[in-house]
PDB file of C-alpha atoms in Angstrom:
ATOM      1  CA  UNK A 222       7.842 -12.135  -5.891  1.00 41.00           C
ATOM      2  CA  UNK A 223       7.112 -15.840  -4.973  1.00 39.00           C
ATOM      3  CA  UNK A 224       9.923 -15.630  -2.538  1.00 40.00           C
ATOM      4  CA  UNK A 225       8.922 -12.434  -0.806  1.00 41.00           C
ATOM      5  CA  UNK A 226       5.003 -14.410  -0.410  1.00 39.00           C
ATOM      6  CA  UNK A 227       6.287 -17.472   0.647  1.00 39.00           C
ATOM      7  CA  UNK A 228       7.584 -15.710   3.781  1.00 41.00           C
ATOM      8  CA  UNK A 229       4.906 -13.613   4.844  1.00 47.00           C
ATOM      9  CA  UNK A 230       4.209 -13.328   8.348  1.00 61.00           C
ATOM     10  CA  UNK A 231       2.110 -11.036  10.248  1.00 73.00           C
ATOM     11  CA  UNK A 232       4.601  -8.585   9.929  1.00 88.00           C
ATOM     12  CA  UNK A 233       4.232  -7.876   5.939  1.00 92.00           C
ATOM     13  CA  UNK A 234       2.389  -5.266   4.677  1.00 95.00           C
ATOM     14  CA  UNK A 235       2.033  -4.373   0.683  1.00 96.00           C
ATOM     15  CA  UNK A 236       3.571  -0.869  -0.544  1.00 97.00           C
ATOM     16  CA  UNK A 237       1.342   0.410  -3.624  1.00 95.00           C
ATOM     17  CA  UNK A 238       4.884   2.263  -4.715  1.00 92.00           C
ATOM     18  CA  UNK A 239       7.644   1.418  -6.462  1.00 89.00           C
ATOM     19  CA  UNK A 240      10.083   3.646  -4.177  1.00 91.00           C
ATOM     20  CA  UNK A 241      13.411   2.327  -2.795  1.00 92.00           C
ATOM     21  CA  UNK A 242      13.204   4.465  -0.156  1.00 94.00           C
ATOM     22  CA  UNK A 243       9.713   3.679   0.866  1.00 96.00           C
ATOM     23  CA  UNK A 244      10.682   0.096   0.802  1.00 96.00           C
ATOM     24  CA  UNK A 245      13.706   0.938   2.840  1.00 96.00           C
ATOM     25  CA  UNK A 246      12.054   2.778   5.215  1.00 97.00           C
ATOM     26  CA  UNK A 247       9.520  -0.398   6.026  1.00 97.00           C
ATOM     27  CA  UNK A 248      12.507  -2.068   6.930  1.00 95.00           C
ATOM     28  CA  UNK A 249      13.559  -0.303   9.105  1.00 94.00           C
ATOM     29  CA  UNK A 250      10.537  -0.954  11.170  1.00 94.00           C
ATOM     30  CA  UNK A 251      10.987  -4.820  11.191  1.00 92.00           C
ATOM     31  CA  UNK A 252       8.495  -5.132   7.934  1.00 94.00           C
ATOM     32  CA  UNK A 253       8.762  -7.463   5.518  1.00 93.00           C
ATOM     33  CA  UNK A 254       7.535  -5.766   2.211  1.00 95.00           C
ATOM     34  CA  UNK A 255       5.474  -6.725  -0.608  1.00 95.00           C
ATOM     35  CA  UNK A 256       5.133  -4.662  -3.594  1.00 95.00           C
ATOM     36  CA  UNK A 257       1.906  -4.452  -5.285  1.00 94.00           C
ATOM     37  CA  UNK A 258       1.269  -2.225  -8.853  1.00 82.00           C
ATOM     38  CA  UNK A 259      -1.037   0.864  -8.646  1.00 79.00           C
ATOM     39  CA  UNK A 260      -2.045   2.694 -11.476  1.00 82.00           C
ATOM     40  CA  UNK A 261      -3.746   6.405 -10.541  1.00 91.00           C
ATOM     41  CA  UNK A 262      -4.290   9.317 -12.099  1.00 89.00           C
ATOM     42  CA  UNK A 263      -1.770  11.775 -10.648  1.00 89.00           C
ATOM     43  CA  UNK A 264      -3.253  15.346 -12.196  1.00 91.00           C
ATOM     44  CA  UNK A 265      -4.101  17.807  -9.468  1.00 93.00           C
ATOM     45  CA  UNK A 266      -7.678  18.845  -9.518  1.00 94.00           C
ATOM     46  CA  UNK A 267      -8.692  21.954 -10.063  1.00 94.00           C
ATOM     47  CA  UNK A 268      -8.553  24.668  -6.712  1.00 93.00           C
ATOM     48  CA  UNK A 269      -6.804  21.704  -4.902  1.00 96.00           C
ATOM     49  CA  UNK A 270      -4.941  22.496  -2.056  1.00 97.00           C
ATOM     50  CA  UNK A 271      -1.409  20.957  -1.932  1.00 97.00           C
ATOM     51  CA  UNK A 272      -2.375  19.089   1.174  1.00 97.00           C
ATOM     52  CA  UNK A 273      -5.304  18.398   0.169  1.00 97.00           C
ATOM     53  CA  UNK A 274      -4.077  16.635  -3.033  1.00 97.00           C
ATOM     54  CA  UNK A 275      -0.714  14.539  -1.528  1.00 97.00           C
ATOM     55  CA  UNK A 276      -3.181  13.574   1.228  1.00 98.00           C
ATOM     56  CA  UNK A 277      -5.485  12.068  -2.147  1.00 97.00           C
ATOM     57  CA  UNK A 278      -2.582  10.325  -3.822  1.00 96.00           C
ATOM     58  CA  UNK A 279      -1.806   8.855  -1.124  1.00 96.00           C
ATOM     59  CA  UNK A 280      -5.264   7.234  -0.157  1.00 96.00           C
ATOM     60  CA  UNK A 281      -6.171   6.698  -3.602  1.00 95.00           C
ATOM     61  CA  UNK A 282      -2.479   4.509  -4.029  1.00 95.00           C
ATOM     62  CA  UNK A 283      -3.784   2.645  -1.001  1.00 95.00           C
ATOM     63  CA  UNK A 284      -6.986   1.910  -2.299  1.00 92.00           C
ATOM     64  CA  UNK A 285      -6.472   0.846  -5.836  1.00 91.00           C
ATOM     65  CA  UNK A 286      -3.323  -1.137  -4.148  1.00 93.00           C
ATOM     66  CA  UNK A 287      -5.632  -3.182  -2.401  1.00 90.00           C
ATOM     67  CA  UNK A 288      -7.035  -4.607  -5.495  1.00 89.00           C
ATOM     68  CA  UNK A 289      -3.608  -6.139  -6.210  1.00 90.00           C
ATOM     69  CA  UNK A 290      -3.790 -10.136  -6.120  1.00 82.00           C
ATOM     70  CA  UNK A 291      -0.419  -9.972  -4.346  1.00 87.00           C
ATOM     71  CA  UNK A 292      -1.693  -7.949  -1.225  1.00 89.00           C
ATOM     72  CA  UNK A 293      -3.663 -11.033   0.171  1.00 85.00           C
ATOM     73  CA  UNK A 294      -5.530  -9.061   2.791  1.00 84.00           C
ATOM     74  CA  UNK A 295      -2.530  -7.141   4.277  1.00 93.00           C
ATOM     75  CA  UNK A 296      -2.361  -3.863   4.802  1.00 94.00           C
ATOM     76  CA  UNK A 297      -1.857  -1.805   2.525  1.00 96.00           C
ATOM     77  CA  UNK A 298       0.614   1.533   2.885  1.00 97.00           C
ATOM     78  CA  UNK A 299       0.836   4.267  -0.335  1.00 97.00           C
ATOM     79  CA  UNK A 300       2.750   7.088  -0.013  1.00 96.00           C
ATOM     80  CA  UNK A 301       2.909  10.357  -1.943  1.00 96.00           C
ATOM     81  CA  UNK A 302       5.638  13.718  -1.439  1.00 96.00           C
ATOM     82  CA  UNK A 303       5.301  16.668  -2.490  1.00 97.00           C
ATOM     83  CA  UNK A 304       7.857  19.959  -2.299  1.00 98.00           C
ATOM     84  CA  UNK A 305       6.317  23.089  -2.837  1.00 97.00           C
ATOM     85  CA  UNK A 306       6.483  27.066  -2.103  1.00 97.00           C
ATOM     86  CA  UNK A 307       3.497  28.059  -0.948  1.00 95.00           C
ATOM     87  CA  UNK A 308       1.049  26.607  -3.718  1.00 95.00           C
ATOM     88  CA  UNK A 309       3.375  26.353  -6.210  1.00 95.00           C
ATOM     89  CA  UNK A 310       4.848  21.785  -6.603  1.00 95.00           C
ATOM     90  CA  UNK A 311       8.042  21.319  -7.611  1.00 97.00           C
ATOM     91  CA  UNK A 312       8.248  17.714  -9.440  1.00 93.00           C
ATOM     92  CA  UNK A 313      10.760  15.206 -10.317  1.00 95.00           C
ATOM     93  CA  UNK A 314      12.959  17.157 -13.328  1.00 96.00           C
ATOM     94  CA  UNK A 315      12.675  16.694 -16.822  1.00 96.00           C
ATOM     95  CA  UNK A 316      16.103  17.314 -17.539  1.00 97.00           C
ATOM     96  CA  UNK A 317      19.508  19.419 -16.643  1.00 97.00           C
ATOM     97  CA  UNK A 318      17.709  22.753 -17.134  1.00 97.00           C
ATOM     98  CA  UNK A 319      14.755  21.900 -14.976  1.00 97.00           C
ATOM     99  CA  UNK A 320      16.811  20.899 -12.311  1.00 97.00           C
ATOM    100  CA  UNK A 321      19.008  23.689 -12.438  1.00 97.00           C
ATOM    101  CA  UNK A 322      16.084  26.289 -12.538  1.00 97.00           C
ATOM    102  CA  UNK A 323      14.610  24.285  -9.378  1.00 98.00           C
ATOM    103  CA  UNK A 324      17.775  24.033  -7.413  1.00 98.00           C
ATOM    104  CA  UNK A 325      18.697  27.760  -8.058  1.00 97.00           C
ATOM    105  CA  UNK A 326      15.189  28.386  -6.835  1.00 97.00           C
ATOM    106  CA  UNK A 327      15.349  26.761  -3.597  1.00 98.00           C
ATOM    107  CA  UNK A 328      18.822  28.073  -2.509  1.00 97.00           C
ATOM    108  CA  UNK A 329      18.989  30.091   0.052  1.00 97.00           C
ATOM    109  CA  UNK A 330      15.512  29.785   1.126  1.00 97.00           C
ATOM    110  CA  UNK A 331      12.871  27.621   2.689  1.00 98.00           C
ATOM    111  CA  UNK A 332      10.629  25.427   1.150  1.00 98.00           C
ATOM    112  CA  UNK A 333       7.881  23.060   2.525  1.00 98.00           C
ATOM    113  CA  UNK A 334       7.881  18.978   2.185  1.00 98.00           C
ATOM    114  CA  UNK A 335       4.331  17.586   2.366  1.00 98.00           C
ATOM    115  CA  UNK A 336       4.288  13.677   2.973  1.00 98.00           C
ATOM    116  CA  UNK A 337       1.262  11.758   2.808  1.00 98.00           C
ATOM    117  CA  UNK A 338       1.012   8.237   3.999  1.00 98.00           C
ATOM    118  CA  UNK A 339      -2.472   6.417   3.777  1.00 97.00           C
ATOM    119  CA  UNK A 340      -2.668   2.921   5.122  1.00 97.00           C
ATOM    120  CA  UNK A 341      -5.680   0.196   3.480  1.00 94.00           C
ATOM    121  CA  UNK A 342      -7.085  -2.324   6.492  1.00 90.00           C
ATOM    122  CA  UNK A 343      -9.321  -5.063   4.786  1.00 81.00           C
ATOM    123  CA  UNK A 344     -12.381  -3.610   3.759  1.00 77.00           C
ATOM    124  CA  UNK A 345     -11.657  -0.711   5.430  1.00 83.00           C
ATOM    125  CA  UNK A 346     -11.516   3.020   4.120  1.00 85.00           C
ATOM    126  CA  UNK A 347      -7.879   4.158   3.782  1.00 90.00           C
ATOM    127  CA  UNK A 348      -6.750   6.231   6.749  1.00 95.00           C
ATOM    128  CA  UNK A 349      -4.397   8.972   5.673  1.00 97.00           C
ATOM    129  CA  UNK A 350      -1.676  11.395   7.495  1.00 98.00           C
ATOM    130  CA  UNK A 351       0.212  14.072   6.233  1.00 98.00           C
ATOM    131  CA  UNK A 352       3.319  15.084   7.962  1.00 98.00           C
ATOM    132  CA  UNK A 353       4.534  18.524   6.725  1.00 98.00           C
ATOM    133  CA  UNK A 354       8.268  19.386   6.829  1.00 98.00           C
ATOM    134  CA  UNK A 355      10.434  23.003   6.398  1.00 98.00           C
ATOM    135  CA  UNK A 356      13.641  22.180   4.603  1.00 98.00           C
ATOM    136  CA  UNK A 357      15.640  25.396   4.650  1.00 98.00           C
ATOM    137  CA  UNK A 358      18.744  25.107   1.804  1.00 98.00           C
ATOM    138  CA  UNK A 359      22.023  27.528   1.787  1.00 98.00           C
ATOM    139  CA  UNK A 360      22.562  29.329  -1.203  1.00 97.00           C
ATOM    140  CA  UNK A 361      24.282  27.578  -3.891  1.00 97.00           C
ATOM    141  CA  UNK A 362      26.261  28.341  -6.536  1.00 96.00           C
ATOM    142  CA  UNK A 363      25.769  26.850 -10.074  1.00 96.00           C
ATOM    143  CA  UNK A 364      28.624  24.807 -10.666  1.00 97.00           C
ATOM    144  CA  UNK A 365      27.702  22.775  -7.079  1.00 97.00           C
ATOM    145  CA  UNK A 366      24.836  21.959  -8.888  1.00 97.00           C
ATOM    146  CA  UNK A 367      25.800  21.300 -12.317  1.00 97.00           C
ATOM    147  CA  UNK A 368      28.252  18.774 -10.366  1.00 97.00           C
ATOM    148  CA  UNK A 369      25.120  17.642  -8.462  1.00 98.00           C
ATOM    149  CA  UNK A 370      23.525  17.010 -11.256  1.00 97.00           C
ATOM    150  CA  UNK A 371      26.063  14.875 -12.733  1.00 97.00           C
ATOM    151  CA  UNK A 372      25.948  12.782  -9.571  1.00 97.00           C
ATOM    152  CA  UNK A 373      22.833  11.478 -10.861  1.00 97.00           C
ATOM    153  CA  UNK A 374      21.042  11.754  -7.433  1.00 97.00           C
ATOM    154  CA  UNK A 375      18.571  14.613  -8.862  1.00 97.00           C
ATOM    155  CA  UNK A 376      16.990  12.516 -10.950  1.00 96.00           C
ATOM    156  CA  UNK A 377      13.696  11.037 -10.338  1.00 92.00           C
ATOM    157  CA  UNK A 378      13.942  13.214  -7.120  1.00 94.00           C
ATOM    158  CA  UNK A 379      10.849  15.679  -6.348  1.00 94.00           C
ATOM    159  CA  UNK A 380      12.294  19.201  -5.760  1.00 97.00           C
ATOM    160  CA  UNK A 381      15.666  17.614  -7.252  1.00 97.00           C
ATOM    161  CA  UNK A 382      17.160  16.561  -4.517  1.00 97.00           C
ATOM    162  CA  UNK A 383      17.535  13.725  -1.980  1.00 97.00           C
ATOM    163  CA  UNK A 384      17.869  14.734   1.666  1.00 97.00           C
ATOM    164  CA  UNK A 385      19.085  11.170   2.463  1.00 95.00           C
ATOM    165  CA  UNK A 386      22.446  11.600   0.058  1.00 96.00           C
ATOM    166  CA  UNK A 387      24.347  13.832  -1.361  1.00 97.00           C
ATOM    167  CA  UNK A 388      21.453  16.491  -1.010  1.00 97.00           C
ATOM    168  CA  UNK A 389      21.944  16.484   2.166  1.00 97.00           C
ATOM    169  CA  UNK A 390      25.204  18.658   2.144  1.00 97.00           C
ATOM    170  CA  UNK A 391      22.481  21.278   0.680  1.00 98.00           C
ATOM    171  CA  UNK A 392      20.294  21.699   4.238  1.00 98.00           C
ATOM    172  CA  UNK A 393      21.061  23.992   6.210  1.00 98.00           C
ATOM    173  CA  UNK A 394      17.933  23.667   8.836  1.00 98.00           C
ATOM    174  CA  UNK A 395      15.445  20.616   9.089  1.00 98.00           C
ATOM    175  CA  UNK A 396      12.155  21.648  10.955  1.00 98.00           C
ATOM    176  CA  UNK A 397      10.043  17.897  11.032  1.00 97.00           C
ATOM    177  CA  UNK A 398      10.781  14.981  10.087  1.00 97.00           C
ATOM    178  CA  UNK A 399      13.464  13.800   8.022  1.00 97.00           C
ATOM    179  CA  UNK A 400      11.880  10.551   7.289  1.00 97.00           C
ATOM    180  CA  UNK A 401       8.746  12.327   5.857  1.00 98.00           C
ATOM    181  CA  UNK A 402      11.151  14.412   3.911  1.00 97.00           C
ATOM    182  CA  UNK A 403      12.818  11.162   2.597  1.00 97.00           C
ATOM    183  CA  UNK A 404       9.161  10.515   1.341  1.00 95.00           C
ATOM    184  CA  UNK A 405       7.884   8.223   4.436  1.00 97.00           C
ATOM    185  CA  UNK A 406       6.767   8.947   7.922  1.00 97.00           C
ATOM    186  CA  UNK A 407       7.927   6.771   9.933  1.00 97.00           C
ATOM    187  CA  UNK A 408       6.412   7.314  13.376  1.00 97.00           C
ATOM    188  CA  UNK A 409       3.332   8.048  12.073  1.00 97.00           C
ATOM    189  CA  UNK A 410       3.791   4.599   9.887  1.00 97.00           C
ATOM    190  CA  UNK A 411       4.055   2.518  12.965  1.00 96.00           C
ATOM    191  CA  UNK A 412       1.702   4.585  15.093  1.00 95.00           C
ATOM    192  CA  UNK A 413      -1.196   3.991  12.048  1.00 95.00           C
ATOM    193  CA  UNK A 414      -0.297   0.273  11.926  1.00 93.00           C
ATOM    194  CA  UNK A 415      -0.916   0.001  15.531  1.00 91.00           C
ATOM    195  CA  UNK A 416      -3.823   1.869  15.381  1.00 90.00           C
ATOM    196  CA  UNK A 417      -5.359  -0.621  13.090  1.00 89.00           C
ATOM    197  CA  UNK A 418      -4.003  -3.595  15.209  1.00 87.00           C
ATOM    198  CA  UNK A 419      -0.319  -4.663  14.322  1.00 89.00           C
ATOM    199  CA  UNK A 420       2.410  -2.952  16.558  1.00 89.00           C
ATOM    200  CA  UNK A 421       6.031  -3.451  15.103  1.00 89.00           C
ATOM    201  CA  UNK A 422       7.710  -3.793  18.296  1.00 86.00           C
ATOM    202  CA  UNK A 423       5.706  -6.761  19.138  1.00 73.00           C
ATOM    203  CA  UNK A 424       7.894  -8.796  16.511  1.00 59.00           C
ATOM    204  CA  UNK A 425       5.615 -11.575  14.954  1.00 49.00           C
ATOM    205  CA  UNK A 426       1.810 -10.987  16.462  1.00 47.00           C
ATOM    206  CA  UNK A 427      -0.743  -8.192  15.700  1.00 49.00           C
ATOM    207  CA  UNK A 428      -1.244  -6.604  18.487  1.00 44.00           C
ATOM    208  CA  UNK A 429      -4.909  -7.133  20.782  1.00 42.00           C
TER     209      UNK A 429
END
């Protein structure tokens, strides 16, 4: 960590998530990233939309990340995904039998991929943006995913799958963004930061 603050610049911004992808998909933007911890309570309240709640996780991550010591006044970006069926969330899977009752679910029809990203300016309330995807899969057969399984990509994976890996050989139509999907939006990352005054293309200076 002492590294990573000794060479902020003005293009670092603090990620209240511990996602490699997230991360990842900062860098690709030019950022330079700064991880900061986040502790929220992730139940969804009662007659909460789906939106509604990714969109809530996501400011909430932004807003308790700002508290962090280590975010020194940057910005601060949280993130939250979501896969669902209408209403109906389909987390990270406990085990082999969750993911193959998910997986088997999905096949062969389309599900939805709701990604929230909410970005913390100084003392400024979070702005949020949810970017909702339609992931359509092929059917698949059980023993693709019992070997996808022991590829060890499911796990940890909301809807148990990645679309950025293996997963990917699983899509048969993408209607969105496959960035959001991924669990980041990345245009509407860099159009949010610019918003609130720090363009990425610029290099090294917020923007006027």
């Amino acid at each position: 960590m002492t590294g990573e603050l000794e060479n902020m610049d003005n293009l670092t911004v603090a990620l209240a998530s511990a996602s490699p992808r997230r991360k990842a998909l900062l860098q690709q933007l030019g950022l330079s990233v700064v991880r900061v911890g986040t502790e929220i309570d992730e139940s969804r309240q009662s007659g909460e939309a789906i939106v509604q709640y990714v969109a809530r996780l996501a400011r909430e991550k932004a807003a308790a990340g700002r508290q962090d010591a280590r975010s020194q006044g940057l910005p601060v970006i949280g993130g939250d995904t979501v896969v669902a069926v209408g209403e109906t969330r389909f987390d990270k899977p406990s085990g082999y039998e969750d993911a193959m009752e998910t997986l088997k679910f999905l096949g062969g029809r389309t599900h939805d991929v709701h990604s929230a990203v909410a970005i913390a300016f100084a003392d400024q309330v979070p702005t949020v943006s949810v970017v909702s995807s339609r992931v359509t899969f092929r059917a698949l057969k059980d023993a693709e995913i019992d070997a996808y399984w022991a590829s060890g990509e499911p796990r940890g994976k909301a809807g148990a799958y990645a679309i950025q890996g293996l997963g990917a050989a699983f899509v048969e139509h993408l209607e969105g963004s496959h960035s959001a999907v991924m669990g980041l939006p990345v245009f509407e990352v860099a159009k949010m930061l610019r918003d609130g005054g720090l363009d990425v293309l610029d290099g090294s200076r917020w923007a006027a």
